[in-house]
CSV table of C-alpha atoms in Angstrom, one decimal:
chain,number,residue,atom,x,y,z
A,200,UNK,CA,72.9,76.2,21.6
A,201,UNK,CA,72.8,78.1,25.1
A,202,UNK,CA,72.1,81.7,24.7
A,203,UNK,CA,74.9,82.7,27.3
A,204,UNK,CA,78.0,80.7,26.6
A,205,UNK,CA,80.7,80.9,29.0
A,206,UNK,CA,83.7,78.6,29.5
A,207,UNK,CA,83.4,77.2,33.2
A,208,UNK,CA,87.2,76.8,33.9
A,209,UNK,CA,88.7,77.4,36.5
A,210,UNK,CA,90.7,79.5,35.2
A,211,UNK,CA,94.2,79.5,37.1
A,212,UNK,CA,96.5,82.8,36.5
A,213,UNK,CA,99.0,83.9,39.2
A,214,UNK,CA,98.6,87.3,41.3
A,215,UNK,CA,99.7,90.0,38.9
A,216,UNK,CA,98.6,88.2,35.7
A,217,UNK,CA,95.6,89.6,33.4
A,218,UNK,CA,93.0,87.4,33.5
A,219,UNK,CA,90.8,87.2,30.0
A,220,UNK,CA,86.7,86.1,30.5
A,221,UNK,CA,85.4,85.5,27.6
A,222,UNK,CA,81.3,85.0,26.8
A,223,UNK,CA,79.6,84.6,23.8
A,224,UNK,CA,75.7,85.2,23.2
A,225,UNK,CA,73.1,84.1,20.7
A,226,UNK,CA,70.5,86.9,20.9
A,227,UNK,CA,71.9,89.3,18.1
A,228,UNK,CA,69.1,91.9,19.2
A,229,UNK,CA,70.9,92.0,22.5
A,230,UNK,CA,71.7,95.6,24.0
A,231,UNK,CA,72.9,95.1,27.6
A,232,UNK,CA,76.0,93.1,28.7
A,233,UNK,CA,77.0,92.9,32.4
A,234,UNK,CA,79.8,90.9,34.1
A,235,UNK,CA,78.7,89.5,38.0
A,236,UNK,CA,81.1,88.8,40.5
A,237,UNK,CA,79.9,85.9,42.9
A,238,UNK,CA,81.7,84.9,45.9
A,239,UNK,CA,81.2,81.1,46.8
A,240,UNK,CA,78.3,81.3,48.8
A,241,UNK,CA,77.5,84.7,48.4
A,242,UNK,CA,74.9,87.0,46.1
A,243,UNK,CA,76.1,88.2,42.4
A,244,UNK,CA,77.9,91.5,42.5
A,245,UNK,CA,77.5,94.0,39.6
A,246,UNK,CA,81.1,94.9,38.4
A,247,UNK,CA,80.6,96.3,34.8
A,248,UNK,CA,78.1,96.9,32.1
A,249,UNK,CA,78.9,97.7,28.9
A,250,UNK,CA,76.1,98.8,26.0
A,251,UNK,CA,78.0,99.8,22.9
A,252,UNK,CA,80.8,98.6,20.9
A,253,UNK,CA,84.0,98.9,22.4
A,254,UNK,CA,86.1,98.6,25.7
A,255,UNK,CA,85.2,100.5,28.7
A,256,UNK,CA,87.3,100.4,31.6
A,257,UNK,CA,87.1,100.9,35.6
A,258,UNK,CA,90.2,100.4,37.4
A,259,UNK,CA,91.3,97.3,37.0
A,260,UNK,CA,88.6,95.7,34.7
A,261,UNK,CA,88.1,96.4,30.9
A,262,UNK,CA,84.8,95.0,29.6
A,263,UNK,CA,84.6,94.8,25.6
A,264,UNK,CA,82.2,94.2,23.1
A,265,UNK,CA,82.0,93.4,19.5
A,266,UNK,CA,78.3,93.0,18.4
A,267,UNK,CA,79.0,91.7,15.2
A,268,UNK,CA,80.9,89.1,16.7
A,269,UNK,CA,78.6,88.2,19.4
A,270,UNK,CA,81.4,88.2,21.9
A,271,UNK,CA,81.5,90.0,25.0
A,272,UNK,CA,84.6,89.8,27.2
A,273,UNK,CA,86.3,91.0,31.1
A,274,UNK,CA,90.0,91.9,31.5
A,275,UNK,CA,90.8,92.0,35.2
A,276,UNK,CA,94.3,93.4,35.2
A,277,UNK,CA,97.2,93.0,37.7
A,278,UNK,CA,94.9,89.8,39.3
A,279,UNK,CA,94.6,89.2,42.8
A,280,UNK,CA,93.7,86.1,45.3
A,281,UNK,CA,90.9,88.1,46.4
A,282,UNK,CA,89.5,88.4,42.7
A,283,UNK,CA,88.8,84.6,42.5
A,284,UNK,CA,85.6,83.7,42.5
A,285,UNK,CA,83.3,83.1,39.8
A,286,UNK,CA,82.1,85.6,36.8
A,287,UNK,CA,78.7,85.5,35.6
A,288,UNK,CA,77.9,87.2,32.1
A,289,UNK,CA,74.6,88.7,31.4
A,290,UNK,CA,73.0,89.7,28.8
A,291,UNK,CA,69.3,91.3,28.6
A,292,UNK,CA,67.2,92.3,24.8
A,293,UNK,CA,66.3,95.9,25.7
A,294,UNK,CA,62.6,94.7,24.9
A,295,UNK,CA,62.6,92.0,27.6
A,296,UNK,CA,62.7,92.8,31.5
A,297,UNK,CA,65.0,89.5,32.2
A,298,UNK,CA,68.5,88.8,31.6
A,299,UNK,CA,69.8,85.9,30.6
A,300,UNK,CA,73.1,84.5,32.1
A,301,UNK,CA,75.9,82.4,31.4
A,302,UNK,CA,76.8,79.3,33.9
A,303,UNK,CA,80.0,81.2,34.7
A,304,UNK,CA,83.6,80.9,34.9
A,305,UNK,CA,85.5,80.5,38.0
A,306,UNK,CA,88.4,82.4,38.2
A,307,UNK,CA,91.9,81.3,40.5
A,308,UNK,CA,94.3,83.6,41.0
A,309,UNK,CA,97.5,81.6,43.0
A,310,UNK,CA,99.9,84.0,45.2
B,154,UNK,CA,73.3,103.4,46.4
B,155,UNK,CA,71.5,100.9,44.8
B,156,UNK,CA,71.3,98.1,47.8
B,157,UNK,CA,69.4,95.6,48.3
B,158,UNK,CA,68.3,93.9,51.3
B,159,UNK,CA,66.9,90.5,52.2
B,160,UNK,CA,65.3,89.3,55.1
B,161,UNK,CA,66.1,86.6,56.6
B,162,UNK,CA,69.2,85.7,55.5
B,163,UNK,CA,68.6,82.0,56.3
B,164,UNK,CA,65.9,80.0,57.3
B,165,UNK,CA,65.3,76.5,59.0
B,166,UNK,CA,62.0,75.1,58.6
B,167,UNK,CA,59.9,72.0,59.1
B,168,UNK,CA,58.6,70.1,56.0
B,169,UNK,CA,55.1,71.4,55.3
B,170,UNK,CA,55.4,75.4,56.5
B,171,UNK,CA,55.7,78.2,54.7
B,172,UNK,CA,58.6,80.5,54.6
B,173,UNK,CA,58.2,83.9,53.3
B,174,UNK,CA,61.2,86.4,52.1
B,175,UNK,CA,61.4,90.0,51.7
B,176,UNK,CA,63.1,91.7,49.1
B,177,UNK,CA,63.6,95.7,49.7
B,178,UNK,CA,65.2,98.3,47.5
B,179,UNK,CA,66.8,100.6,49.7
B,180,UNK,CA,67.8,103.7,48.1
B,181,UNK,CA,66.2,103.6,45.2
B,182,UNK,CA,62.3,102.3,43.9
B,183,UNK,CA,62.4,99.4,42.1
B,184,UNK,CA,59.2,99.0,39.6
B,185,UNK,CA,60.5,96.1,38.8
B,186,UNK,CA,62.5,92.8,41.2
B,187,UNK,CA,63.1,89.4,40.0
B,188,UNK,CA,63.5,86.1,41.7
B,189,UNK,CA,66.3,83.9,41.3
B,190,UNK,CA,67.0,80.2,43.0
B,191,UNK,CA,70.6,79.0,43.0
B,192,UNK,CA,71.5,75.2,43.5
B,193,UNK,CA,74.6,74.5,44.6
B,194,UNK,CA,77.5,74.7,42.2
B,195,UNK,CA,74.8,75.7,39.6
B,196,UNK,CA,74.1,79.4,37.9
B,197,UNK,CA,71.2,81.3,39.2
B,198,UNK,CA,67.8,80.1,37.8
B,199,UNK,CA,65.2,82.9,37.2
B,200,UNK,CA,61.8,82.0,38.5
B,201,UNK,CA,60.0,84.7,38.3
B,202,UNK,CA,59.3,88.5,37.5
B,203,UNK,CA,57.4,90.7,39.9
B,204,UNK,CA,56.1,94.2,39.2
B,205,UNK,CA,54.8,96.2,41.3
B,206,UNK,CA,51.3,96.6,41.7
B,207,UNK,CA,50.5,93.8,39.0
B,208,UNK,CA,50.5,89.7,39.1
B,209,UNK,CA,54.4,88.0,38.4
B,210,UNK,CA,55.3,86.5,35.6
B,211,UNK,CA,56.3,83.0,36.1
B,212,UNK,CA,58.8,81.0,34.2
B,213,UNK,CA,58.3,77.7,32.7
B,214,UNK,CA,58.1,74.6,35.1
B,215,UNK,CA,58.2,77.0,38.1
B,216,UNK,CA,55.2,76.7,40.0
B,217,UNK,CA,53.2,79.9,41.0
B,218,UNK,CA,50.5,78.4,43.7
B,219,UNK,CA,54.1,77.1,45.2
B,220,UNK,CA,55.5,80.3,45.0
B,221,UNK,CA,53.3,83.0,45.8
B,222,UNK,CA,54.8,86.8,45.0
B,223,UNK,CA,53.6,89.8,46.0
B,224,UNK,CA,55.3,93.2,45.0
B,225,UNK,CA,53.0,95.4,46.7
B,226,UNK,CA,55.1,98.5,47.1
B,227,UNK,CA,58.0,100.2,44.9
B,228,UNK,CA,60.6,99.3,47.4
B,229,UNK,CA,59.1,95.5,48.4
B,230,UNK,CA,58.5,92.1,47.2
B,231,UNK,CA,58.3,89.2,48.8
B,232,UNK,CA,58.6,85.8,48.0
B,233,UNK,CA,56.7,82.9,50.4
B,234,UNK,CA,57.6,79.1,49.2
B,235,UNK,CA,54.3,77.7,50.7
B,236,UNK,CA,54.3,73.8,52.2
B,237,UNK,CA,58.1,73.6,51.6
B,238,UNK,CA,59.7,70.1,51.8
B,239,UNK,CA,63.5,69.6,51.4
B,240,UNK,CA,63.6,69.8,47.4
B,241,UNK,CA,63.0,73.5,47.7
B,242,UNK,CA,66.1,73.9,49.7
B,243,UNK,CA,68.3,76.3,48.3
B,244,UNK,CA,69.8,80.0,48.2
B,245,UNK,CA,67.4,82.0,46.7
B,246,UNK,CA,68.4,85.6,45.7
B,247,UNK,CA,65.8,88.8,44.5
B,248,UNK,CA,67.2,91.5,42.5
B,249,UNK,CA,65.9,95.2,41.5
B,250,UNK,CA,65.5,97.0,38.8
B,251,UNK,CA,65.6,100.6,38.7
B,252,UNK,CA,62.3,102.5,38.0
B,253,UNK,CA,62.1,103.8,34.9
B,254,UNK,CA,64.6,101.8,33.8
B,255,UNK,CA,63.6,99.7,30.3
B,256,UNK,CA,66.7,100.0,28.9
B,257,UNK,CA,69.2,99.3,30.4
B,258,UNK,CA,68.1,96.8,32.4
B,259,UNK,CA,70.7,97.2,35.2
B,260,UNK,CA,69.5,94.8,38.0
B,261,UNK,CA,71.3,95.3,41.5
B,262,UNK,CA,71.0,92.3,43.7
B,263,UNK,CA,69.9,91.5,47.4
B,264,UNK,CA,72.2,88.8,49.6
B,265,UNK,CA,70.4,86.4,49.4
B,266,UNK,CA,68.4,83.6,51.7
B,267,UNK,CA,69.8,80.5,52.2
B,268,UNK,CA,66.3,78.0,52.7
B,269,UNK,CA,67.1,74.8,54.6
B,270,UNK,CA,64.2,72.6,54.8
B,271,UNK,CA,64.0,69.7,57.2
């Protein structure tokens, strides 16, 4: 079992649409949960972290956890062409420097 | 705040040289920067942890006399793939940490350096 589980896609969803990313994560003494933006070609982009149970939300994203479930997840409301690209989860054990990432999902939004 | 910088941005080298990258932490010090490799169509790779002042911490099957990492300052690390040959082609990315930071563990990342070896 991978430790970072993400669905690859793509996901397609049309401009306007919510678009649900899901990631699931083996480490039950996990703390830190971050979604990545990465452009093809370019460096991962920090777009939310979340550390406790919940959603929290910034703008158009809502990033939500359930620890008990082991499932952390990205909401990216009222979707836009320039949100595709692909999401990388992270997840990092509080006692370890690293984090540990998912392959990613690529994300389509279509005009 | 919280940038990153890498230098170069790309590279073209000769089968057999050595390349070194930088990795700088802008606004911020950074006891703690990490390197990734990134194939294409792949997710990053960690190969190592660098803190500052002390040796990395390698991952397994990554070669440390290949690459060497020094992390000699709070805001630099550098990364130099020595006698490159075209399998170590690749985009390779560093990230910070913020210091003081063991917690959280939010890691900001640098553009990257895209390595073509000839």
């Amino acid at each position: 079992q991978k430790e970072v589980e993400q669905n690859s896609g793509p996901l397609s969803v049309p401009e306007g649409a919510i678009a649900s990313l899901n990631c699931t994560y083996s480490d039950r003494g996990s703390q830190s949960f971050f979604w990545y933006r990465q452009y093809s070609g370019k460096s991962p982009e920090l777009i939310m972290s979340i550390y406790s149970n919940g959603d929290k939300e910034d703008g158009r994203f809502t990033a939500q956890l359930n620890k008990a479930s082991q499932y952390v997840s990205l909401l990216i409301r009222d979707s836009q062409p320039s949100d595709s690209a692909t999401y990388l989860c992270a997840v990092s054990n509080g006692g370890y420097n690293k984090l540990i990432f998912g392959a990613g999902t690529r994300l389509a939004v279509h005009p | 705040g919280a940038v990153v910088s890498q230098h170069p941005s790309w590279v073209i080298c000769k089968s057999g040289t050595s390349v070194k990258i930088e990795c700088r932490s802008l606004d911020f010090q950074a006891t703690t920067m990490f390197w990734y490799r990134q194939f294409p169509k792949q997710s990053l790779m960690l190969m190592a942890t660098s803190n500052e002042g002390s040796k990395a911490t390698y991952e397994q099957g990554v070669e440390k006399d290949k690459f060497l990492i020094n992390h000699a300052s709070l805001t630099l690390s550098t990364l130099t793939v020595t006698s490159a040959h075209p399998e170590d082609s690749s985009f390779y990315i560093c990230s910070a940490r913020l210091a003081g930071d063991n917690i959280y563990n939010e890691q900001f990342f640098g553009p990257g350096t895209r390595l073509t070896v000839l």
